[in-house]
Amino acid sequence: DAGVIQSPRHEVTEMGQEVTLRCKPISGHNSLFWYRQTMMRGLELLIYFNNNVPIDDSGMPEDRFSAKMPNASFSTLKIQPSEPRDSAVYFCASRRGQHGNTIYFGEGSWLTVV
Amino acid sequence: AQKVTQAQTEISVVEKEDVTLDCVYETRDTTYYLFWYKQPPSGELVFLIRRNSFDEQNEISGRYSWNFQKSTSSFNFTITASQVVDSAVYFCALSEAGGNMLTFGGGTRLMVKP
C-alpha cells in the first residue's frame, strides 16, 4: 500500500517567493494533518482537516501560511511570501477514522528559504 | 493540556548493549493513546507502536519492547541488543480521546556505535 506522498522532497527558494507543498494522503484516510519540524520547536501541528474540512488551524503561524484540501486525495500548504524563518521540514500525515487511531506520516518536505 | 517529556535528549551506546528510552506524559483524560515513532537519518517518521490507556500489558516486538505504567505516567521503550541501524531520533507522542492532535515529546537521539 502506498503511504503518504509528499512533494517536493527538497525545496530551496529565495525569500519572498511563494512555496507550495503538496500531499496525497493514504487512500481511505479521512483525516489529514500538516506538521512542521524545527530544531527550536520540535514537531508542531499546523492544521488538521477532517473529511476535507479544516477543523483546527490554530497552529498556522500567520497569514502567510494557508492550506487547502480540495478533495480527499490532495492537500496543499502554501507559504506566501516565504521568509528564512520558515525553513523547516514540513510533514503531511493522515489517519483513518477517529482520534486515537494511528497517524501515518509522509517523508517530509525539506524547505530552505535563503 | 497534554504534555510529553523525553528527558534524555541524546544517548550513546555500543552495539549489542540494551538501551531504554524514557517517556513521561501528562493528561487529564482517562482515555488516551500513546505512540512511539522513529526518525532515522533519512528523515521520515516511522510509526512503531500504539497503545491505549486501558491496555497496560507490556509489548514485545523482536528486539523492541515497551513498558506502559499508568501509575507513573510512563511509556518507556527498550531496545535489546542494539544495532547500528537503530541509530535514530525516537519520539514518544500522546493523543487524548477528546482531541485530534498528536502531541510529541522533544525526542531522544540514539547513537549506536559499532
PDB file of C-alpha atoms in Angstrom:
ATOM      1  CA  ASP A   1       0.000   0.000   0.000  1.00  0.00           C
ATOM      2  CA  ALA A   2       1.236   3.476  -0.811  1.00  0.00           C
ATOM      3  CA  GLY A   3       1.971   5.660   2.168  1.00  0.00           C
ATOM      4  CA  VAL A   4       1.503   9.395   2.459  1.00  0.00           C
ATOM      5  CA  ILE A   5       3.156  11.019  -0.536  1.00  0.00           C
ATOM      6  CA  GLN A   6       4.667  14.466  -0.324  1.00  0.00           C
ATOM      7  CA  SER A   7       6.292  16.701  -2.894  1.00  0.00           C
ATOM      8  CA  PRO A   8       8.709  18.237  -3.315  1.00  0.00           C
ATOM      9  CA  ARG A   9      11.105  16.359  -1.059  1.00  0.00           C
ATOM     10  CA  HIS A  10      13.531  19.252  -1.060  1.00  0.00           C
ATOM     11  CA  GLU A  11      12.978  22.884  -1.922  1.00  0.00           C
ATOM     12  CA  VAL A  12      15.358  25.813  -1.814  1.00  0.00           C
ATOM     13  CA  THR A  13      13.799  29.167  -2.517  1.00  0.00           C
ATOM     14  CA  GLU A  14      14.572  32.821  -2.109  1.00  0.00           C
ATOM     15  CA  MET A  15      12.944  34.972   0.484  1.00  0.00           C
ATOM     16  CA  GLY A  16       9.733  36.487  -0.793  1.00  0.00           C
ATOM     17  CA  GLN A  17       8.921  33.668  -3.160  1.00  0.00           C
ATOM     18  CA  GLU A  18       5.784  31.580  -2.950  1.00  0.00           C
ATOM     19  CA  VAL A  19       6.200  27.981  -1.835  1.00  0.00           C
ATOM     20  CA  THR A  20       3.625  25.256  -2.356  1.00  0.00           C
ATOM     21  CA  LEU A  21       3.952  21.882  -0.675  1.00  0.00           C
ATOM     22  CA  ARG A  22       1.760  19.021  -1.796  1.00  0.00           C
ATOM     23  CA  CYS A  23       0.389  15.948  -0.125  1.00  0.00           C
ATOM     24  CA  LYS A  24      -1.524  12.849  -1.105  1.00  0.00           C
ATOM     25  CA  PRO A  25      -2.872  11.033   1.951  1.00  0.00           C
ATOM     26  CA  ILE A  26      -3.269   7.298   2.251  1.00  0.00           C
ATOM     27  CA  SER A  27      -6.345   6.150   0.374  1.00  0.00           C
ATOM     28  CA  GLY A  28      -9.312   5.750   2.685  1.00  0.00           C
ATOM     29  CA  HIS A  29      -7.935   8.036   5.359  1.00  0.00           C
ATOM     30  CA  ASN A  30     -10.331  10.834   6.244  1.00  0.00           C
ATOM     31  CA  SER A  31      -8.078  12.994   8.436  1.00  0.00           C
ATOM     32  CA  LEU A  32      -5.082  14.939   7.222  1.00  0.00           C
ATOM     33  CA  PHE A  33      -2.501  16.848   9.224  1.00  0.00           C
ATOM     34  CA  TRP A  34       0.315  19.249   8.406  1.00  0.00           C
ATOM     35  CA  TYR A  35       3.156  19.322  10.918  1.00  0.00           C
ATOM     36  CA  ARG A  36       6.325  21.400  10.957  1.00  0.00           C
ATOM     37  CA  GLN A  37       9.600  20.266  12.497  1.00  0.00           C
ATOM     38  CA  THR A  38      12.338  22.660  13.559  1.00  0.00           C
ATOM     39  CA  MET A  39      15.246  22.352  15.937  1.00  0.00           C
ATOM     40  CA  MET A  40      13.864  25.062  18.172  1.00  0.00           C
ATOM     41  CA  ARG A  41      10.228  23.988  18.392  1.00  0.00           C
ATOM     42  CA  GLY A  42      10.295  20.302  17.553  1.00  0.00           C
ATOM     43  CA  LEU A  43       7.209  18.844  15.893  1.00  0.00           C
ATOM     44  CA  GLU A  44       4.231  21.151  15.922  1.00  0.00           C
ATOM     45  CA  LEU A  45       0.801  20.789  14.364  1.00  0.00           C
ATOM     46  CA  LEU A  46      -0.058  23.467  11.845  1.00  0.00           C
ATOM     47  CA  ILE A  47      -3.501  22.421  10.650  1.00  0.00           C
ATOM     48  CA  TYR A  48      -5.873  19.471  10.753  1.00  0.00           C
ATOM     49  CA  PHE A  49      -8.534  18.516   8.192  1.00  0.00           C
ATOM     50  CA  ASN A  50     -11.338  16.046   8.680  1.00  0.00           C
ATOM     51  CA  ASN A  51     -13.289  14.932   5.607  1.00  0.00           C
ATOM     52  CA  ASN A  52     -11.580  17.728   3.645  1.00  0.00           C
ATOM     53  CA  VAL A  53     -12.764  20.432   6.062  1.00  0.00           C
ATOM     54  CA  PRO A  54     -10.249  22.420   8.119  1.00  0.00           C
ATOM     55  CA  ILE A  55     -11.059  21.724  11.757  1.00  0.00           C
ATOM     56  CA  ASP A  56      -8.177  23.283  13.638  1.00  0.00           C
ATOM     57  CA  ASP A  57      -5.779  25.792  12.127  1.00  0.00           C
ATOM     58  CA  SER A  58      -4.660  27.338  15.385  1.00  0.00           C
ATOM     59  CA  GLY A  59      -1.111  26.209  14.716  1.00  0.00           C
ATOM     60  CA  MET A  60      -0.746  28.110  11.463  1.00  0.00           C
ATOM     61  CA  PRO A  61       1.890  30.701  12.291  1.00  0.00           C
ATOM     62  CA  GLU A  62       0.482  33.684  10.437  1.00  0.00           C
ATOM     63  CA  ASP A  63      -1.439  34.823   7.404  1.00  0.00           C
ATOM     64  CA  ARG A  64       1.454  33.981   5.136  1.00  0.00           C
ATOM     65  CA  PHE A  65       0.521  30.325   5.605  1.00  0.00           C
ATOM     66  CA  SER A  66      -2.547  28.776   4.029  1.00  0.00           C
ATOM     67  CA  ALA A  67      -3.686  25.212   3.484  1.00  0.00           C
ATOM     68  CA  LYS A  68      -6.341  23.658   1.306  1.00  0.00           C
ATOM     69  CA  MET A  69      -7.828  20.251   0.772  1.00  0.00           C
ATOM     70  CA  PRO A  70      -9.943  20.361  -2.373  1.00  0.00           C
ATOM     71  CA  ASN A  71     -10.639  16.633  -2.293  1.00  0.00           C
ATOM     72  CA  ALA A  72      -9.963  13.538  -0.248  1.00  0.00           C
ATOM     73  CA  SER A  73      -6.748  12.716  -2.071  1.00  0.00           C
ATOM     74  CA  PHE A  74      -4.918  16.018  -2.211  1.00  0.00           C
ATOM     75  CA  SER A  75      -3.834  18.855   0.047  1.00  0.00           C
ATOM     76  CA  THR A  76      -1.528  21.828  -0.291  1.00  0.00           C
ATOM     77  CA  LEU A  77       0.317  24.013   2.168  1.00  0.00           C
ATOM     78  CA  LYS A  78       1.275  27.376   0.769  1.00  0.00           C
ATOM     79  CA  ILE A  79       3.636  29.995   2.136  1.00  0.00           C
ATOM     80  CA  GLN A  80       3.483  33.420   0.529  1.00  0.00           C
ATOM     81  CA  PRO A  81       5.747  35.282   0.878  1.00  0.00           C
ATOM     82  CA  SER A  82       8.335  32.926   2.318  1.00  0.00           C
ATOM     83  CA  GLU A  83      10.867  34.025   4.928  1.00  0.00           C
ATOM     84  CA  PRO A  84      14.119  32.435   6.146  1.00  0.00           C
ATOM     85  CA  ARG A  85      12.468  31.518   9.458  1.00  0.00           C
ATOM     86  CA  ASP A  86      10.084  29.272   7.545  1.00  0.00           C
ATOM     87  CA  SER A  87      12.977  26.914   6.841  1.00  0.00           C
ATOM     88  CA  ALA A  88      11.940  23.582   8.316  1.00  0.00           C
ATOM     89  CA  VAL A  89      10.761  20.094   7.487  1.00  0.00           C
ATOM     90  CA  TYR A  90       7.061  20.018   6.721  1.00  0.00           C
ATOM     91  CA  PHE A  91       5.303  16.715   7.262  1.00  0.00           C
ATOM     92  CA  CYS A  92       1.943  15.708   5.963  1.00  0.00           C
ATOM     93  CA  ALA A  93       0.189  12.883   7.788  1.00  0.00           C
ATOM     94  CA  SER A  94      -3.098  11.045   7.544  1.00  0.00           C
ATOM     95  CA  ARG A  95      -5.332   8.883   9.667  1.00  0.00           C
ATOM     96  CA  ARG A  96      -8.350   6.683   9.178  1.00  0.00           C
ATOM     97  CA  GLY A  97     -11.345   7.234  11.417  1.00  0.00           C
ATOM     98  CA  GLN A  98     -11.408   8.786  14.826  1.00  0.00           C
ATOM     99  CA  HIS A  99      -8.842  10.325  17.116  1.00  0.00           C
ATOM    100  CA  GLY A 100      -6.647   7.757  18.769  1.00  0.00           C
ATOM    101  CA  ASN A 101      -6.039   5.841  15.593  1.00  0.00           C
ATOM    102  CA  THR A 102      -2.522   5.815  14.243  1.00  0.00           C
ATOM    103  CA  ILE A 103      -1.352   8.820  12.271  1.00  0.00           C
ATOM    104  CA  TYR A 104       0.972   7.933   9.402  1.00  0.00           C
ATOM    105  CA  PHE A 105       3.495  10.436   8.162  1.00  0.00           C
ATOM    106  CA  GLY A 106       4.949  11.182   4.776  1.00  0.00           C
ATOM    107  CA  GLU A 107       8.664  11.503   4.207  1.00  0.00           C
ATOM    108  CA  GLY A 108       8.580  15.252   4.688  1.00  0.00           C
ATOM    109  CA  SER A 109       9.355  18.261   2.540  1.00  0.00           C
ATOM    110  CA  TRP A 110      12.645  19.907   3.469  1.00  0.00           C
ATOM    111  CA  LEU A 111      12.278  23.643   2.880  1.00  0.00           C
ATOM    112  CA  THR A 112      15.155  26.102   2.903  1.00  0.00           C
ATOM    113  CA  VAL A 113      14.434  29.785   2.397  1.00  0.00           C
ATOM    114  CA  VAL A 114      17.545  31.850   1.693  1.00  0.00           C
TER     115      VAL A 114
ATOM    116  CA  ALA B   1      -3.487  20.158  28.498  1.00  0.00           C
ATOM    117  CA  GLN B   2      -1.429  17.251  27.289  1.00  0.00           C
ATOM    118  CA  LYS B   3       2.331  17.104  27.527  1.00  0.00           C
ATOM    119  CA  VAL B   4       5.038  14.589  26.725  1.00  0.00           C
ATOM    120  CA  THR B   5       8.514  14.725  28.204  1.00  0.00           C
ATOM    121  CA  GLN B   6      11.520  12.820  26.956  1.00  0.00           C
ATOM    122  CA  ALA B   7      14.197  13.817  29.408  1.00  0.00           C
ATOM    123  CA  GLN B   8      17.031  12.087  27.546  1.00  0.00           C
ATOM    124  CA  THR B   9      17.985  14.285  24.637  1.00  0.00           C
ATOM    125  CA  GLU B  10      20.823  12.073  23.485  1.00  0.00           C
ATOM    126  CA  ILE B  11      22.003   8.555  24.308  1.00  0.00           C
ATOM    127  CA  SER B  12      25.097   6.838  23.023  1.00  0.00           C
ATOM    128  CA  VAL B  13      25.621   3.094  23.348  1.00  0.00           C
ATOM    129  CA  VAL B  14      27.866   0.463  21.861  1.00  0.00           C
ATOM    130  CA  GLU B  15      26.355  -2.143  19.614  1.00  0.00           C
ATOM    131  CA  LYS B  16      24.725  -5.068  21.426  1.00  0.00           C
ATOM    132  CA  GLU B  17      24.021  -3.048  24.532  1.00  0.00           C
ATOM    133  CA  ASP B  18      20.449  -2.759  25.759  1.00  0.00           C
ATOM    134  CA  VAL B  19      19.034   0.754  25.941  1.00  0.00           C
ATOM    135  CA  THR B  20      15.861   2.231  27.409  1.00  0.00           C
ATOM    136  CA  LEU B  21      14.297   5.450  26.190  1.00  0.00           C
ATOM    137  CA  ASP B  22      12.123   7.185  28.758  1.00  0.00           C
ATOM    138  CA  CYS B  23       8.789   8.865  28.122  1.00  0.00           C
ATOM    139  CA  VAL B  24       6.627  10.600  30.710  1.00  0.00           C
ATOM    140  CA  TYR B  25       3.265  12.087  29.826  1.00  0.00           C
ATOM    141  CA  GLU B  26       0.636  14.342  31.341  1.00  0.00           C
ATOM    142  CA  THR B  27      -3.056  14.273  30.574  1.00  0.00           C
ATOM    143  CA  ARG B  28      -6.344  14.840  32.366  1.00  0.00           C
ATOM    144  CA  ASP B  29      -8.207  12.381  30.180  1.00  0.00           C
ATOM    145  CA  THR B  30      -8.842   8.843  31.312  1.00  0.00           C
ATOM    146  CA  THR B  31      -8.858   7.666  27.708  1.00  0.00           C
ATOM    147  CA  TYR B  32      -5.780   8.423  25.690  1.00  0.00           C
ATOM    148  CA  TYR B  33      -3.338   6.853  23.274  1.00  0.00           C
ATOM    149  CA  LEU B  34       0.424   6.667  23.344  1.00  0.00           C
ATOM    150  CA  PHE B  35       2.728   6.219  20.395  1.00  0.00           C
ATOM    151  CA  TRP B  36       6.374   5.812  19.526  1.00  0.00           C
ATOM    152  CA  TYR B  37       7.832   6.952  16.222  1.00  0.00           C
ATOM    153  CA  LYS B  38      11.329   6.542  14.817  1.00  0.00           C
ATOM    154  CA  GLN B  39      13.042   9.182  12.696  1.00  0.00           C
ATOM    155  CA  PRO B  40      16.151   7.704  11.038  1.00  0.00           C
ATOM    156  CA  PRO B  41      18.833   9.927   9.489  1.00  0.00           C
ATOM    157  CA  SER B  42      16.911   9.896   6.205  1.00  0.00           C
ATOM    158  CA  GLY B  43      14.257  11.992   7.929  1.00  0.00           C
ATOM    159  CA  GLU B  44      10.973  10.181   7.626  1.00  0.00           C
ATOM    160  CA  LEU B  45       8.789   9.483  10.658  1.00  0.00           C
ATOM    161  CA  VAL B  46       8.116   5.790  11.060  1.00  0.00           C
ATOM    162  CA  PHE B  47       5.319   4.510  13.284  1.00  0.00           C
ATOM    163  CA  LEU B  48       6.445   1.879  15.807  1.00  0.00           C
ATOM    164  CA  ILE B  49       3.636   1.263  18.281  1.00  0.00           C
ATOM    165  CA  ARG B  50       0.269   2.493  19.539  1.00  0.00           C
ATOM    166  CA  ARG B  51      -1.098   1.766  22.992  1.00  0.00           C
ATOM    167  CA  ASN B  52      -4.406   2.829  24.538  1.00  0.00           C
ATOM    168  CA  SER B  53      -4.743   3.846  28.169  1.00  0.00           C
ATOM    169  CA  PHE B  54      -6.741   0.767  29.124  1.00  0.00           C
ATOM    170  CA  ASP B  55      -4.130  -1.688  27.997  1.00  0.00           C
ATOM    171  CA  GLU B  56      -1.184  -1.780  30.355  1.00  0.00           C
ATOM    172  CA  GLN B  57       0.229  -5.002  29.045  1.00  0.00           C
ATOM    173  CA  ASN B  58       3.815  -4.741  28.038  1.00  0.00           C
ATOM    174  CA  GLU B  59       4.527  -5.437  24.407  1.00  0.00           C
ATOM    175  CA  ILE B  60       7.452  -7.080  22.711  1.00  0.00           C
ATOM    176  CA  SER B  61       8.247  -6.984  19.022  1.00  0.00           C
ATOM    177  CA  GLY B  62      11.526  -8.599  18.188  1.00  0.00           C
ATOM    178  CA  ARG B  63      14.267  -6.600  19.882  1.00  0.00           C
ATOM    179  CA  TYR B  64      11.825  -3.847  20.808  1.00  0.00           C
ATOM    180  CA  SER B  65       9.727  -3.789  23.965  1.00  0.00           C
ATOM    181  CA  TRP B  66       7.503  -1.221  25.604  1.00  0.00           C
ATOM    182  CA  ASN B  67       6.644  -0.783  29.272  1.00  0.00           C
ATOM    183  CA  PHE B  68       3.460   1.175  29.975  1.00  0.00           C
ATOM    184  CA  GLN B  69       2.857   2.159  33.600  1.00  0.00           C
ATOM    185  CA  LYS B  70      -0.124   4.368  34.329  1.00  0.00           C
ATOM    186  CA  SER B  71       0.902   4.721  37.968  1.00  0.00           C
ATOM    187  CA  THR B  72       3.973   6.675  36.916  1.00  0.00           C
ATOM    188  CA  SER B  73       2.545   8.051  33.645  1.00  0.00           C
ATOM    189  CA  SER B  74       5.365   6.474  31.729  1.00  0.00           C
ATOM    190  CA  PHE B  75       5.659   4.622  28.449  1.00  0.00           C
ATOM    191  CA  ASN B  76       9.260   3.532  28.116  1.00  0.00           C
ATOM    192  CA  PHE B  77      10.855   1.887  25.111  1.00  0.00           C
ATOM    193  CA  THR B  78      13.664  -0.663  25.342  1.00  0.00           C
ATOM    194  CA  ILE B  79      15.857  -1.885  22.530  1.00  0.00           C
ATOM    195  CA  THR B  80      17.621  -5.136  23.309  1.00  0.00           C
ATOM    196  CA  ALA B  81      20.969  -5.912  21.712  1.00  0.00           C
ATOM    197  CA  SER B  82      21.089  -2.598  19.907  1.00  0.00           C
ATOM    198  CA  GLN B  83      22.369  -2.377  16.358  1.00  0.00           C
ATOM    199  CA  VAL B  84      23.865   0.455  14.352  1.00  0.00           C
ATOM    200  CA  VAL B  85      20.668   0.597  12.272  1.00  0.00           C
ATOM    201  CA  ASP B  86      18.790   1.567  15.428  1.00  0.00           C
ATOM    202  CA  SER B  87      20.534   4.936  15.364  1.00  0.00           C
ATOM    203  CA  ALA B  88      17.767   7.487  15.004  1.00  0.00           C
ATOM    204  CA  VAL B  89      15.703  10.025  16.862  1.00  0.00           C
ATOM    205  CA  TYR B  90      12.829   8.417  18.716  1.00  0.00           C
ATOM    206  CA  PHE B  91       9.669  10.322  19.543  1.00  0.00           C
ATOM    207  CA  CYS B  92       7.033   9.499  22.098  1.00  0.00           C
ATOM    208  CA  ALA B  93       3.603  11.022  21.440  1.00  0.00           C
ATOM    209  CA  LEU B  94       0.212  11.330  23.108  1.00  0.00           C
ATOM    210  CA  SER B  95      -3.288  11.718  21.738  1.00  0.00           C
ATOM    211  CA  GLU B  96      -6.225  12.385  24.003  1.00  0.00           C
ATOM    212  CA  ALA B  97      -9.556  10.798  23.144  1.00  0.00           C
ATOM    213  CA  GLY B  98     -11.254  14.173  23.298  1.00  0.00           C
ATOM    214  CA  GLY B  99      -8.784  15.842  20.969  1.00  0.00           C
ATOM    215  CA  ASN B 100      -7.470  15.418  17.486  1.00  0.00           C
ATOM    216  CA  MET B 101      -3.848  16.321  17.697  1.00  0.00           C
ATOM    217  CA  LEU B 102      -0.804  14.237  18.407  1.00  0.00           C
ATOM    218  CA  THR B 103       1.496  15.907  20.912  1.00  0.00           C
ATOM    219  CA  PHE B 104       5.123  14.912  20.599  1.00  0.00           C
ATOM    220  CA  GLY B 105       7.923  14.831  23.115  1.00  0.00           C
ATOM    221  CA  GLY B 106      11.182  16.509  22.225  1.00  0.00           C
ATOM    222  CA  GLY B 107      12.716  13.272  21.002  1.00  0.00           C
ATOM    223  CA  THR B 108      15.714  11.214  22.081  1.00  0.00           C
ATOM    224  CA  ARG B 109      18.633  10.882  19.706  1.00  0.00           C
ATOM    225  CA  LEU B 110      20.072   7.383  19.953  1.00  0.00           C
ATOM    226  CA  MET B 111      23.518   6.723  18.592  1.00  0.00           C
ATOM    227  CA  VAL B 112      24.629   3.126  18.398  1.00  0.00           C
ATOM    228  CA  LYS B 113      28.331   2.775  17.769  1.00  0.00           C
ATOM    229  CA  PRO B 114      29.890  -0.324  16.261  1.00  0.00           C
TER     230      PRO B 114
END
